mmCIF file with all atom_site columns, C-alpha atoms in Angstrom:
data_model
loop_
_atom_site.group_PDB
_atom_site.id
_atom_site.type_symbol
_atom_site.label_atom_id
_atom_site.label_alt_id
_atom_site.label_comp_id
_atom_site.label_asym_id
_atom_site.label_entity_id
_atom_site.label_seq_id
_atom_site.pdbx_PDB_ins_code
_atom_site.Cartn_x
_atom_site.Cartn_y
_atom_site.Cartn_z
_atom_site.occupancy
_atom_site.B_iso_or_equiv
_atom_site.pdbx_formal_charge
_atom_site.auth_seq_id
_atom_site.auth_comp_id
_atom_site.auth_asym_id
_atom_site.auth_atom_id
_atom_site.pdbx_PDB_model_num
ATOM 1   C CA . MET V 1 1   ? -14.918 -31.049 -49.316 1.00 43.00 ? 8   MET V CA 1
ATOM 2   C CA . SER V 1 2   ? -18.251 -30.271 -48.058 1.00 47.00 ? 9   SER V CA 1
ATOM 3   C CA . ARG V 1 3   ? -19.143 -26.480 -47.207 1.00 47.00 ? 10  ARG V CA 1
ATOM 4   C CA . PRO V 1 4   ? -19.474 -25.866 -43.493 1.00 44.00 ? 11  PRO V CA 1
ATOM 5   C CA . SER V 1 5   ? -22.841 -25.232 -42.167 1.00 47.00 ? 12  SER V CA 1
ATOM 6   C CA . ARG V 1 6   ? -24.268 -21.766 -41.233 1.00 43.00 ? 13  ARG V CA 1
ATOM 7   C CA . SER V 1 7   ? -24.082 -22.681 -37.508 1.00 43.00 ? 14  SER V CA 1
ATOM 8   C CA . THR V 1 8   ? -20.543 -23.833 -37.837 1.00 38.00 ? 15  THR V CA 1
ATOM 9   C CA . VAL V 1 9   ? -19.428 -20.574 -39.450 1.00 33.00 ? 16  VAL V CA 1
ATOM 10  C CA . SER V 1 10  ? -21.385 -18.477 -36.803 1.00 40.00 ? 17  SER V CA 1
ATOM 11  C CA . VAL V 1 11  ? -19.330 -20.462 -34.140 1.00 32.00 ? 18  VAL V CA 1
ATOM 12  C CA . LEU V 1 12  ? -16.088 -19.769 -35.879 1.00 33.00 ? 19  LEU V CA 1
ATOM 13  C CA . LEU V 1 13  ? -16.774 -16.186 -36.289 1.00 33.00 ? 20  LEU V CA 1
ATOM 14  C CA . LEU V 1 14  ? -17.587 -15.909 -32.597 1.00 33.00 ? 21  LEU V CA 1
ATOM 15  C CA . LEU V 1 15  ? -14.535 -17.722 -31.650 1.00 31.00 ? 22  LEU V CA 1
ATOM 16  C CA . ALA V 1 16  ? -12.516 -15.334 -33.662 1.00 33.00 ? 23  ALA V CA 1
ATOM 17  C CA . VAL V 1 17  ? -14.046 -12.321 -32.037 1.00 29.00 ? 24  VAL V CA 1
ATOM 18  C CA . VAL V 1 18  ? -13.328 -13.592 -28.706 1.00 28.00 ? 25  VAL V CA 1
ATOM 19  C CA . ALA V 1 19  ? -9.660  -14.497 -29.651 1.00 31.00 ? 26  ALA V CA 1
ATOM 20  C CA . GLY V 1 20  ? -9.367  -10.921 -30.756 1.00 31.00 ? 27  GLY V CA 1
ATOM 21  C CA . VAL V 1 21  ? -10.732 -9.687  -27.594 1.00 28.00 ? 28  VAL V CA 1
ATOM 22  C CA . PHE V 1 22  ? -8.234  -11.479 -25.487 1.00 28.00 ? 29  PHE V CA 1
ATOM 23  C CA . ALA V 1 23  ? -5.343  -10.637 -27.848 1.00 27.00 ? 30  ALA V CA 1
ATOM 24  C CA . TRP V 1 24  ? -6.175  -6.993  -27.242 1.00 28.00 ? 31  TRP V CA 1
ATOM 25  C CA . ALA V 1 25  ? -6.608  -7.426  -23.533 1.00 30.00 ? 32  ALA V CA 1
ATOM 26  C CA . LEU V 1 26  ? -3.289  -9.399  -22.823 1.00 29.00 ? 33  LEU V CA 1
ATOM 27  C CA . PRO V 1 27  ? 0.246   -8.060  -23.325 1.00 33.00 ? 34  PRO V CA 1
ATOM 28  C CA . ALA V 1 28  ? 1.684   -9.090  -26.609 1.00 31.00 ? 35  ALA V CA 1
ATOM 29  C CA . ALA V 1 29  ? 4.702   -10.912 -24.975 1.00 31.00 ? 36  ALA V CA 1
ATOM 30  C CA . ALA V 1 30  ? 2.533   -12.976 -22.570 1.00 32.00 ? 37  ALA V CA 1
ATOM 31  C CA . GLU V 1 31  ? 5.159   -14.825 -20.544 1.00 37.00 ? 38  GLU V CA 1
ATOM 32  C CA . PHE V 1 32  ? 5.341   -15.042 -16.975 1.00 38.00 ? 39  PHE V CA 1
ATOM 33  C CA . THR V 1 33  ? 8.536   -13.245 -15.888 1.00 44.00 ? 40  THR V CA 1
ATOM 34  C CA . ILE V 1 34  ? 9.392   -12.181 -12.309 1.00 47.00 ? 41  ILE V CA 1
ATOM 35  C CA . TYR V 1 35  ? 12.693  -11.683 -10.523 1.00 45.00 ? 42  TYR V CA 1
ATOM 36  C CA . GLU V 1 36  ? 13.781  -13.513 -7.502  1.00 51.00 ? 43  GLU V CA 1
ATOM 37  C CA . PRO V 1 37  ? 10.175  -14.988 -6.825  1.00 57.00 ? 44  PRO V CA 1
ATOM 38  C CA . GLY V 1 38  ? 9.471   -15.636 -3.183  1.00 63.00 ? 45  GLY V CA 1
ATOM 39  C CA . ASP V 1 39  ? 12.214  -13.690 -1.573  1.00 77.00 ? 46  ASP V CA 1
ATOM 40  C CA . GLY V 1 40  ? 9.794   -11.744 0.790   1.00 87.00 ? 47  GLY V CA 1
ATOM 41  C CA . ARG V 1 41  ? 11.254  -8.364  0.054   1.00 90.00 ? 48  ARG V CA 1
ATOM 42  C CA . VAL V 1 42  ? 8.669   -5.348  -0.273  1.00 93.00 ? 49  VAL V CA 1
ATOM 43  C CA . SER V 1 43  ? 9.095   -1.801  -1.495  1.00 94.00 ? 50  SER V CA 1
ATOM 44  C CA . PRO V 1 44  ? 9.533   1.110   0.965   1.00 94.00 ? 51  PRO V CA 1
ATOM 45  C CA . PRO V 1 45  ? 6.497   2.913   2.326   1.00 94.00 ? 52  PRO V CA 1
ATOM 46  C CA . PHE V 1 46  ? 5.490   6.088   0.554   1.00 92.00 ? 53  PHE V CA 1
ATOM 47  C CA . PRO V 1 47  ? 6.106   9.275   2.678   1.00 90.00 ? 54  PRO V CA 1
ATOM 48  C CA . LEU V 1 48  ? 3.261   10.948  4.616   1.00 90.00 ? 55  LEU V CA 1
ATOM 49  C CA . ASN V 1 49  ? 1.384   13.453  2.639   1.00 91.00 ? 56  ASN V CA 1
ATOM 50  C CA . SER V 1 50  ? 2.638   12.313  -0.725  1.00 92.00 ? 57  SER V CA 1
ATOM 51  C CA . ASN V 1 51  ? 0.856   11.007  -3.748  1.00 93.00 ? 58  ASN V CA 1
ATOM 52  C CA . PRO V 1 52  ? 1.231   7.252   -3.552  1.00 94.00 ? 59  PRO V CA 1
ATOM 53  C CA . PRO V 1 53  ? 2.619   5.287   -6.399  1.00 95.00 ? 60  PRO V CA 1
ATOM 54  C CA . ARG V 1 54  ? -0.168  3.885   -8.773  1.00 96.00 ? 61  ARG V CA 1
ATOM 55  C CA . PRO V 1 55  ? 1.881   1.023   -10.447 1.00 95.00 ? 62  PRO V CA 1
ATOM 56  C CA . VAL V 1 56  ? 0.566   -1.130  -13.329 1.00 93.00 ? 63  VAL V CA 1
ATOM 57  C CA . LEU V 1 57  ? 2.110   -4.168  -15.164 1.00 86.00 ? 64  LEU V CA 1
ATOM 58  C CA . THR V 1 58  ? 5.144   -3.107  -17.152 1.00 81.00 ? 65  THR V CA 1
ATOM 59  C CA . PRO V 1 59  ? 7.538   -5.236  -19.346 1.00 76.00 ? 66  PRO V CA 1
ATOM 60  C CA . PRO V 1 60  ? 8.996   -7.668  -18.744 1.00 75.00 ? 67  PRO V CA 1
ATOM 61  C CA . GLU V 1 61  ? 6.262   -8.278  -16.344 1.00 79.00 ? 68  GLU V CA 1
ATOM 62  C CA . ALA V 1 62  ? 3.255   -9.907  -18.029 1.00 73.00 ? 69  ALA V CA 1
ATOM 63  C CA . ILE V 1 63  ? 0.138   -11.914 -17.563 1.00 73.00 ? 70  ILE V CA 1
ATOM 64  C CA . PRO V 1 64  ? 0.766   -15.509 -18.084 1.00 68.00 ? 71  PRO V CA 1
ATOM 65  C CA . GLN V 1 65  ? -0.310  -16.922 -21.319 1.00 63.00 ? 72  GLN V CA 1
ATOM 66  C CA . PHE V 1 66  ? -1.309  -20.352 -19.944 1.00 60.00 ? 73  PHE V CA 1
ATOM 67  C CA . LEU V 1 67  ? -3.738  -19.892 -17.038 1.00 58.00 ? 74  LEU V CA 1
ATOM 68  C CA . ASN V 1 68  ? -3.594  -23.552 -16.211 1.00 54.00 ? 75  ASN V CA 1
ATOM 69  C CA . ARG V 1 69  ? 0.218   -23.189 -15.689 1.00 60.00 ? 76  ARG V CA 1
ATOM 70  C CA . GLU V 1 70  ? 0.489   -19.890 -13.732 1.00 75.00 ? 77  GLU V CA 1
ATOM 71  C CA . ALA V 1 71  ? -1.671  -17.386 -11.953 1.00 86.00 ? 78  ALA V CA 1
ATOM 72  C CA . TYR V 1 72  ? -2.292  -13.725 -11.781 1.00 90.00 ? 79  TYR V CA 1
ATOM 73  C CA . LEU V 1 73  ? -4.735  -11.537 -9.822  1.00 94.00 ? 80  LEU V CA 1
ATOM 74  C CA . ILE V 1 74  ? -7.186  -8.883  -10.718 1.00 95.00 ? 81  ILE V CA 1
ATOM 75  C CA . VAL V 1 75  ? -8.063  -5.987  -8.300  1.00 97.00 ? 82  VAL V CA 1
ATOM 76  C CA . ASN V 1 76  ? -11.787 -5.860  -7.708  1.00 96.00 ? 83  ASN V CA 1
ATOM 77  C CA . THR V 1 77  ? -12.034 -2.653  -5.752  1.00 96.00 ? 84  THR V CA 1
ATOM 78  C CA . ASP V 1 78  ? -10.873 0.793   -6.265  1.00 94.00 ? 85  ASP V CA 1
ATOM 79  C CA . ASN V 1 79  ? -7.883  2.293   -4.318  1.00 96.00 ? 86  ASN V CA 1
ATOM 80  C CA . LEU V 1 80  ? -6.471  -0.817  -2.940  1.00 97.00 ? 87  LEU V CA 1
ATOM 81  C CA . ASN V 1 81  ? -3.575  -0.489  -0.650  1.00 97.00 ? 88  ASN V CA 1
ATOM 82  C CA . VAL V 1 82  ? -0.398  -2.626  -1.335  1.00 97.00 ? 89  VAL V CA 1
ATOM 83  C CA . ARG V 1 83  ? 1.144   -3.038  1.970   1.00 97.00 ? 90  ARG V CA 1
ATOM 84  C CA . GLN V 1 84  ? 4.501   -4.269  3.528   1.00 96.00 ? 91  GLN V CA 1
ATOM 85  C CA . GLY V 1 85  ? 2.912   -7.139  5.322   1.00 96.00 ? 92  GLY V CA 1
ATOM 86  C CA . ASP V 1 86  ? -0.294  -9.214  5.614   1.00 96.00 ? 93  ASP V CA 1
ATOM 87  C CA . ALA V 1 87  ? -2.416  -7.008  7.870   1.00 94.00 ? 94  ALA V CA 1
ATOM 88  C CA . PRO V 1 88  ? -3.972  -3.566  7.679   1.00 93.00 ? 95  PRO V CA 1
ATOM 89  C CA . GLU V 1 89  ? -1.515  -2.226  10.263  1.00 93.00 ? 96  GLU V CA 1
ATOM 90  C CA . PHE V 1 90  ? 1.467   -2.526  7.981   1.00 95.00 ? 97  PHE V CA 1
ATOM 91  C CA . ALA V 1 91  ? 2.672   0.534   6.090   1.00 94.00 ? 98  ALA V CA 1
ATOM 92  C CA . ALA V 1 92  ? 1.278   1.141   2.629   1.00 95.00 ? 99  ALA V CA 1
ATOM 93  C CA . VAL V 1 93  ? 3.770   0.996   -0.401  1.00 96.00 ? 100 VAL V CA 1
ATOM 94  C CA . ALA V 1 94  ? 1.461   1.864   -3.154  1.00 97.00 ? 101 ALA V CA 1
ATOM 95  C CA . VAL V 1 95  ? -2.209  2.079   -4.283  1.00 97.00 ? 102 VAL V CA 1
ATOM 96  C CA . VAL V 1 96  ? -3.685  0.191   -7.236  1.00 97.00 ? 103 VAL V CA 1
ATOM 97  C CA . ASP V 1 97  ? -6.645  0.995   -9.205  1.00 96.00 ? 104 ASP V CA 1
ATOM 98  C CA . GLY V 1 98  ? -9.652  -1.369  -9.795  1.00 96.00 ? 105 GLY V CA 1
ATOM 99  C CA . GLY V 1 99  ? -9.036  -3.791  -12.634 1.00 94.00 ? 106 GLY V CA 1
ATOM 100 C CA . THR V 1 100 ? -5.171  -3.651  -12.302 1.00 95.00 ? 107 THR V CA 1
ATOM 101 C CA . ALA V 1 101 ? -3.583  -7.132  -12.910 1.00 93.00 ? 108 ALA V CA 1
ATOM 102 C CA . LEU V 1 102 ? -0.897  -8.201  -10.244 1.00 94.00 ? 109 LEU V CA 1
ATOM 103 C CA . LEU V 1 103 ? 1.667   -10.990 -10.360 1.00 91.00 ? 110 LEU V CA 1
ATOM 104 C CA . PRO V 1 104 ? 1.359   -13.220 -7.234  1.00 92.00 ? 111 PRO V CA 1
ATOM 105 C CA . LEU V 1 105 ? 4.778   -14.266 -5.989  1.00 90.00 ? 112 LEU V CA 1
ATOM 106 C CA . GLY V 1 106 ? 3.409   -16.044 -2.775  1.00 91.00 ? 113 GLY V CA 1
ATOM 107 C CA . TRP V 1 107 ? 0.930   -15.929 0.032   1.00 94.00 ? 114 TRP V CA 1
ATOM 108 C CA . ASN V 1 108 ? 0.794   -15.853 3.811   1.00 94.00 ? 115 ASN V CA 1
ATOM 109 C CA . GLY V 1 109 ? -0.616  -19.503 4.065   1.00 93.00 ? 116 GLY V CA 1
ATOM 110 C CA . ASP V 1 110 ? -3.739  -18.425 5.989   1.00 94.00 ? 117 ASP V CA 1
ATOM 111 C CA . PRO V 1 111 ? -6.894  -19.783 4.264   1.00 92.00 ? 118 PRO V CA 1
ATOM 112 C CA . ASP V 1 112 ? -9.178  -17.875 6.577   1.00 93.00 ? 119 ASP V CA 1
ATOM 113 C CA . ASP V 1 113 ? -7.540  -14.381 5.866   1.00 95.00 ? 120 ASP V CA 1
ATOM 114 C CA . ALA V 1 114 ? -5.320  -15.042 2.662   1.00 95.00 ? 121 ALA V CA 1
ATOM 115 C CA . TRP V 1 115 ? -3.065  -12.228 1.646   1.00 97.00 ? 122 TRP V CA 1
ATOM 116 C CA . TRP V 1 116 ? -1.105  -12.294 -1.626  1.00 96.00 ? 123 TRP V CA 1
ATOM 117 C CA . TYR V 1 117 ? 2.626   -11.259 -1.932  1.00 95.00 ? 124 TYR V CA 1
ATOM 118 C CA . VAL V 1 118 ? 2.592   -9.498  -5.293  1.00 94.00 ? 125 VAL V CA 1
ATOM 119 C CA . GLN V 1 119 ? 4.733   -7.539  -7.831  1.00 92.00 ? 126 GLN V CA 1
ATOM 120 C CA . VAL V 1 120 ? 3.227   -4.871  -10.066 1.00 93.00 ? 127 VAL V CA 1
ATOM 121 C CA . GLY V 1 121 ? 5.164   -2.183  -12.060 1.00 91.00 ? 128 GLY V CA 1
ATOM 122 C CA . GLY V 1 122 ? 8.377   -3.163  -10.077 1.00 88.00 ? 129 GLY V CA 1
ATOM 123 C CA . VAL V 1 123 ? 6.609   -2.565  -6.698  1.00 93.00 ? 130 VAL V CA 1
ATOM 124 C CA . ARG V 1 124 ? 6.383   -5.439  -4.300  1.00 94.00 ? 131 ARG V CA 1
ATOM 125 C CA . GLY V 1 125 ? 4.078   -5.756  -1.217  1.00 96.00 ? 132 GLY V CA 1
ATOM 126 C CA . TRP V 1 126 ? 0.907   -7.509  -0.013  1.00 97.00 ? 133 TRP V CA 1
ATOM 127 C CA . VAL V 1 127 ? -2.763  -7.301  -0.819  1.00 98.00 ? 134 VAL V CA 1
ATOM 128 C CA . ARG V 1 128 ? -5.946  -8.761  0.920   1.00 97.00 ? 135 ARG V CA 1
ATOM 129 C CA . GLY V 1 129 ? -7.365  -11.757 -0.871  1.00 96.00 ? 136 GLY V CA 1
ATOM 130 C CA . THR V 1 130 ? -10.805 -10.478 -0.286  1.00 96.00 ? 137 THR V CA 1
ATOM 131 C CA . PHE V 1 131 ? -10.024 -7.363  -2.621  1.00 98.00 ? 138 PHE V CA 1
ATOM 132 C CA . VAL V 1 132 ? -8.653  -9.333  -5.655  1.00 97.00 ? 139 VAL V CA 1
ATOM 133 C CA . ILE V 1 133 ? -9.842  -12.172 -7.873  1.00 96.00 ? 140 ILE V CA 1
ATOM 134 C CA . LEU V 1 134 ? -7.556  -15.111 -8.783  1.00 93.00 ? 141 LEU V CA 1
ATOM 135 C CA . ARG V 1 135 ? -7.041  -16.219 -12.321 1.00 91.00 ? 142 ARG V CA 1
ATOM 136 C CA . GLY V 1 136 ? -5.195  -19.378 -12.911 1.00 87.00 ? 143 GLY V CA 1
ATOM 137 C CA . ASN V 1 137 ? -3.673  -22.024 -10.899 1.00 85.00 ? 144 ASN V CA 1
ATOM 138 C CA . ALA V 1 138 ? -1.748  -20.542 -7.667  1.00 87.00 ? 145 ALA V CA 1
ATOM 139 C CA . THR V 1 139 ? -1.230  -24.007 -5.998  1.00 86.00 ? 146 THR V CA 1
ATOM 140 C CA . SER V 1 140 ? 2.466   -23.848 -6.619  1.00 84.00 ? 147 SER V CA 1
ATOM 141 C CA . LEU V 1 141 ? 3.023   -20.474 -4.906  1.00 88.00 ? 148 LEU V CA 1
ATOM 142 C CA . PRO V 1 142 ? 5.113   -20.634 -1.683  1.00 90.00 ? 149 PRO V CA 1
ATOM 143 C CA . VAL V 1 143 ? 4.129   -19.389 1.764   1.00 93.00 ? 150 VAL V CA 1
ATOM 144 C CA . ILE V 1 144 ? 6.020   -16.126 2.442   1.00 93.00 ? 151 ILE V CA 1
ATOM 145 C CA . ASP V 1 145 ? 6.853   -14.674 5.777   1.00 90.00 ? 152 ASP V CA 1
ATOM 146 C CA . PRO V 1 146 ? 6.170   -11.009 5.777   1.00 89.00 ? 153 PRO V CA 1
ATOM 147 C CA . ARG V 1 147 ? 9.125   -8.738  6.474   1.00 83.00 ? 154 ARG V CA 1
ATOM 148 C CA . GLY V 1 148 ? 7.506   -5.447  6.588   1.00 89.00 ? 155 GLY V CA 1
ATOM 149 C CA . THR V 1 149 ? 7.175   -2.663  8.958   1.00 91.00 ? 156 THR V CA 1
ATOM 150 C CA . ILE V 1 150 ? 4.068   -1.208  10.894  1.00 93.00 ? 157 ILE V CA 1
ATOM 151 C CA . ALA V 1 151 ? 2.560   2.003   10.102  1.00 92.00 ? 158 ALA V CA 1
ATOM 152 C CA . ILE V 1 152 ? 3.855   4.836   12.125  1.00 93.00 ? 159 ILE V CA 1
ATOM 153 C CA . PRO V 1 153 ? 1.476   6.955   14.352  1.00 95.00 ? 160 PRO V CA 1
ATOM 154 C CA . ARG V 1 154 ? 0.704   10.273  13.134  1.00 95.00 ? 161 ARG V CA 1
ATOM 155 C CA . LEU V 1 155 ? -1.192  13.415  13.970  1.00 97.00 ? 162 LEU V CA 1
ATOM 156 C CA . TYR V 1 156 ? -3.566  15.018  11.512  1.00 97.00 ? 163 TYR V CA 1
ATOM 157 C CA . VAL V 1 157 ? -3.308  18.797  11.952  1.00 97.00 ? 164 VAL V CA 1
ATOM 158 C CA . GLY V 1 158 ? -6.382  20.603  10.108  1.00 96.00 ? 165 GLY V CA 1
ATOM 159 C CA . TRP V 1 159 ? -4.993  24.173  10.246  1.00 96.00 ? 166 TRP V CA 1
ATOM 160 C CA . ASP V 1 160 ? -1.693  25.959  10.218  1.00 96.00 ? 167 ASP V CA 1
ATOM 161 C CA . ASN V 1 161 ? 0.136   25.743  13.664  1.00 96.00 ? 168 ASN V CA 1
ATOM 162 C CA . PHE V 1 162 ? 3.380   26.366  15.666  1.00 96.00 ? 169 PHE V CA 1
ATOM 163 C CA . LEU V 1 163 ? 5.800   23.962  16.901  1.00 97.00 ? 170 LEU V CA 1
ATOM 164 C CA . ARG V 1 164 ? 7.329   24.493  20.372  1.00 97.00 ? 171 ARG V CA 1
ATOM 165 C CA . SER V 1 165 ? 10.730  23.377  21.796  1.00 96.00 ? 172 SER V CA 1
ATOM 166 C CA . GLU V 1 166 ? 9.031   22.228  24.898  1.00 97.00 ? 173 GLU V CA 1
ATOM 167 C CA . PRO V 1 167 ? 5.529   21.042  25.761  1.00 97.00 ? 174 PRO V CA 1
ATOM 168 C CA . PHE V 1 168 ? 4.313   24.305  27.442  1.00 97.00 ? 175 PHE V CA 1
ATOM 169 C CA . TYR V 1 169 ? 2.232   27.168  25.929  1.00 94.00 ? 176 TYR V CA 1
ATOM 170 C CA . ASN V 1 170 ? 4.652   29.917  27.266  1.00 95.00 ? 177 ASN V CA 1
ATOM 171 C CA . VAL V 1 171 ? 7.532   28.573  25.253  1.00 94.00 ? 178 VAL V CA 1
ATOM 172 C CA . PRO V 1 172 ? 8.254   30.641  22.110  1.00 93.00 ? 179 PRO V CA 1
ATOM 173 C CA . ALA V 1 173 ? 7.410   28.848  18.900  1.00 94.00 ? 180 ALA V CA 1
ATOM 174 C CA . SER V 1 174 ? 10.269  27.267  17.092  1.00 93.00 ? 181 SER V CA 1
ATOM 175 C CA . CYS V 1 175 ? 8.624   27.258  13.804  1.00 95.00 ? 182 CYS V CA 1
ATOM 176 C CA . ALA V 1 176 ? 5.265   27.516  11.941  1.00 96.00 ? 183 ALA V CA 1
ATOM 177 C CA . PHE V 1 177 ? 4.001   24.585  9.741   1.00 96.00 ? 184 PHE V CA 1
ATOM 178 C CA . GLU V 1 178 ? 1.320   23.833  7.162   1.00 94.00 ? 185 GLU V CA 1
ATOM 179 C CA . GLY V 1 179 ? -2.081  22.427  8.316   1.00 94.00 ? 186 GLY V CA 1
ATOM 180 C CA . ASN V 1 180 ? -4.274  20.045  6.662   1.00 96.00 ? 187 ASN V CA 1
ATOM 181 C CA . LEU V 1 181 ? -1.362  17.324  6.683   1.00 95.00 ? 188 LEU V CA 1
ATOM 182 C CA . GLU V 1 182 ? -0.397  14.360  8.736   1.00 96.00 ? 189 GLU V CA 1
ATOM 183 C CA . HIS V 1 183 ? 2.741   14.602  10.793  1.00 96.00 ? 190 HIS V CA 1
ATOM 184 C CA . GLU V 1 184 ? 4.873   11.774  12.420  1.00 96.00 ? 191 GLU V CA 1
ATOM 185 C CA . ILE V 1 185 ? 4.534   11.397  16.016  1.00 97.00 ? 192 ILE V CA 1
ATOM 186 C CA . ILE V 1 186 ? 7.757   10.578  17.800  1.00 97.00 ? 193 ILE V CA 1
ATOM 187 C CA . GLY V 1 187 ? 6.874   11.041  21.487  1.00 97.00 ? 194 GLY V CA 1
ATOM 188 C CA . ARG V 1 188 ? 4.330   12.176  24.107  1.00 98.00 ? 195 ARG V CA 1
ATOM 189 C CA . THR V 1 189 ? 4.220   13.692  27.549  1.00 98.00 ? 196 THR V CA 1
ATOM 190 C CA . VAL V 1 190 ? 3.363   11.118  30.194  1.00 97.00 ? 197 VAL V CA 1
ATOM 191 C CA . ASP V 1 191 ? -0.216  12.463  30.251  1.00 96.00 ? 198 ASP V CA 1
ATOM 192 C CA . THR V 1 192 ? -0.563  12.615  26.569  1.00 97.00 ? 199 THR V CA 1
ATOM 193 C CA . GLN V 1 193 ? -1.502  16.151  26.550  1.00 97.00 ? 200 GLN V CA 1
ATOM 194 C CA . TRP V 1 194 ? 1.296   16.941  24.043  1.00 98.00 ? 201 TRP V CA 1
ATOM 195 C CA . TYR V 1 195 ? 2.843   15.095  21.272  1.00 98.00 ? 202 TYR V CA 1
ATOM 196 C CA . GLU V 1 196 ? 6.305   15.463  19.926  1.00 98.00 ? 203 GLU V CA 1
ATOM 197 C CA . LEU V 1 197 ? 6.217   15.688  16.152  1.00 97.00 ? 204 LEU V CA 1
ATOM 198 C CA . ARG V 1 198 ? 8.474   15.679  13.407  1.00 96.00 ? 205 ARG V CA 1
ATOM 199 C CA . VAL V 1 199 ? 7.346   18.440  10.750  1.00 95.00 ? 206 VAL V CA 1
ATOM 200 C CA . VAL V 1 200 ? 8.506   20.254  7.865   1.00 94.00 ? 207 VAL V CA 1
ATOM 201 C CA . CYS V 1 201 ? 8.532   23.984  8.735   1.00 95.00 ? 208 CYS V CA 1
ATOM 202 C CA . ASP V 1 202 ? 7.515   26.782  6.536   1.00 94.00 ? 209 ASP V CA 1
ATOM 203 C CA . ASP V 1 203 ? 11.124  27.427  5.836   1.00 94.00 ? 210 ASP V CA 1
ATOM 204 C CA . GLY V 1 204 ? 11.581  23.956  4.433   1.00 93.00 ? 211 GLY V CA 1
ATOM 205 C CA . VAL V 1 205 ? 13.707  22.519  7.358   1.00 95.00 ? 212 VAL V CA 1
ATOM 206 C CA . ILE V 1 206 ? 12.594  19.473  9.083   1.00 95.00 ? 213 ILE V CA 1
ATOM 207 C CA . ARG V 1 207 ? 12.268  19.962  12.841  1.00 96.00 ? 214 ARG V CA 1
ATOM 208 C CA . GLU V 1 208 ? 11.094  18.116  15.934  1.00 97.00 ? 215 GLU V CA 1
ATOM 209 C CA . GLY V 1 209 ? 9.060   19.778  18.750  1.00 97.00 ? 216 GLY V CA 1
ATOM 210 C CA . TRP V 1 210 ? 5.772   19.680  20.605  1.00 98.00 ? 217 TRP V CA 1
ATOM 211 C CA . LEU V 1 211 ? 1.987   20.350  19.850  1.00 98.00 ? 218 LEU V CA 1
ATOM 212 C CA . PRO V 1 212 ? -1.014  20.279  22.119  1.00 97.00 ? 219 PRO V CA 1
ATOM 213 C CA . ALA V 1 213 ? -2.719  16.814  21.479  1.00 97.00 ? 220 ALA V CA 1
ATOM 214 C CA . ASP V 1 214 ? -6.084  18.889  21.120  1.00 97.00 ? 221 ASP V CA 1
ATOM 215 C CA . ASN V 1 215 ? -4.620  20.709  18.126  1.00 96.00 ? 222 ASN V CA 1
ATOM 216 C CA . GLY V 1 216 ? -4.972  17.438  15.933  1.00 97.00 ? 223 GLY V CA 1
ATOM 217 C CA . ILE V 1 217 ? -6.450  14.099  15.303  1.00 97.00 ? 224 ILE V CA 1
ATOM 218 C CA . PHE V 1 218 ? -4.454  11.120  16.503  1.00 97.00 ? 225 PHE V CA 1
ATOM 219 C CA . ARG V 1 219 ? -4.092  8.236   13.876  1.00 95.00 ? 226 ARG V CA 1
ATOM 220 C CA . ASN V 1 220 ? -2.528  5.078   14.717  1.00 94.00 ? 227 ASN V CA 1
ATOM 221 C CA . PRO V 1 221 ? -3.320  2.262   12.297  1.00 86.00 ? 228 PRO V CA 1
ATOM 222 C CA . GLY V 1 222 ? -0.607  -0.067  13.428  1.00 86.00 ? 229 GLY V CA 1
ATOM 223 C CA . SER V 1 223 ? -1.370  0.360   17.264  1.00 90.00 ? 230 SER V CA 1
ATOM 224 C CA . VAL V 1 224 ? 2.079   1.349   17.999  1.00 91.00 ? 231 VAL V CA 1
ATOM 225 C CA . GLU V 1 225 ? 3.002   2.428   21.474  1.00 94.00 ? 232 GLU V CA 1
ATOM 226 C CA . VAL V 1 226 ? 4.064   6.001   21.421  1.00 96.00 ? 233 VAL V CA 1
ATOM 227 C CA . PRO V 1 227 ? 6.967   6.378   23.715  1.00 96.00 ? 234 PRO V CA 1
ATOM 228 C CA . VAL V 1 228 ? 6.995   8.925   26.665  1.00 97.00 ? 235 VAL V CA 1
ATOM 229 C CA . THR V 1 229 ? 9.532   11.462  25.884  1.00 97.00 ? 236 THR V CA 1
ATOM 230 C CA . TRP V 1 230 ? 8.779   14.266  28.362  1.00 96.00 ? 237 TRP V CA 1
ATOM 231 C CA . TYR V 1 231 ? 7.781   13.594  32.156  1.00 89.00 ? 238 TYR V CA 1
#
């Protein structure tokens, strides 16, 4: 048997190094395992003012071994929101770091604004296609109808404040609550000078009451109509 040439040996060594890198980068049990693919269910939104979940692939989830048979996604931005539906107005269920791998279970069927229905770390939701890189063949993935909920309107209050039982300054405060937080808006006066909020008071009790609109910053990513609850 003839001895392999020096160039052949170099190529073999390079291939061995590349194989070693991929063996380190991919999970050991590299088989594509998902549960109830394409059922459309999503994880619940994370609460206001809480640290969002930051899921990563965990067994038995795994990147598929044969990329010509299955697909996965790589997040190409930092702090990407995983949402309950295929638009920015849907509530977020988690945040994923750049470089995180996601298992695609379906997509929204819109080639002009593609969103992927994904699973990662047991969390399910939607990510925008412009913020992920597709690896493998995703042509067999089904079109999924989003079932999520729109993000609720909220008021960011930058300092400690008092909640009132009615939308008037001369009404005694019903509780004090912490500032530098977002609070759920559940109603407004007809002139939108006051918002009805649901807050956690300093005593730990959740109460509903009123705060002047000028005391906070209105945020409504889902463009939800705030009902008039006081005329």
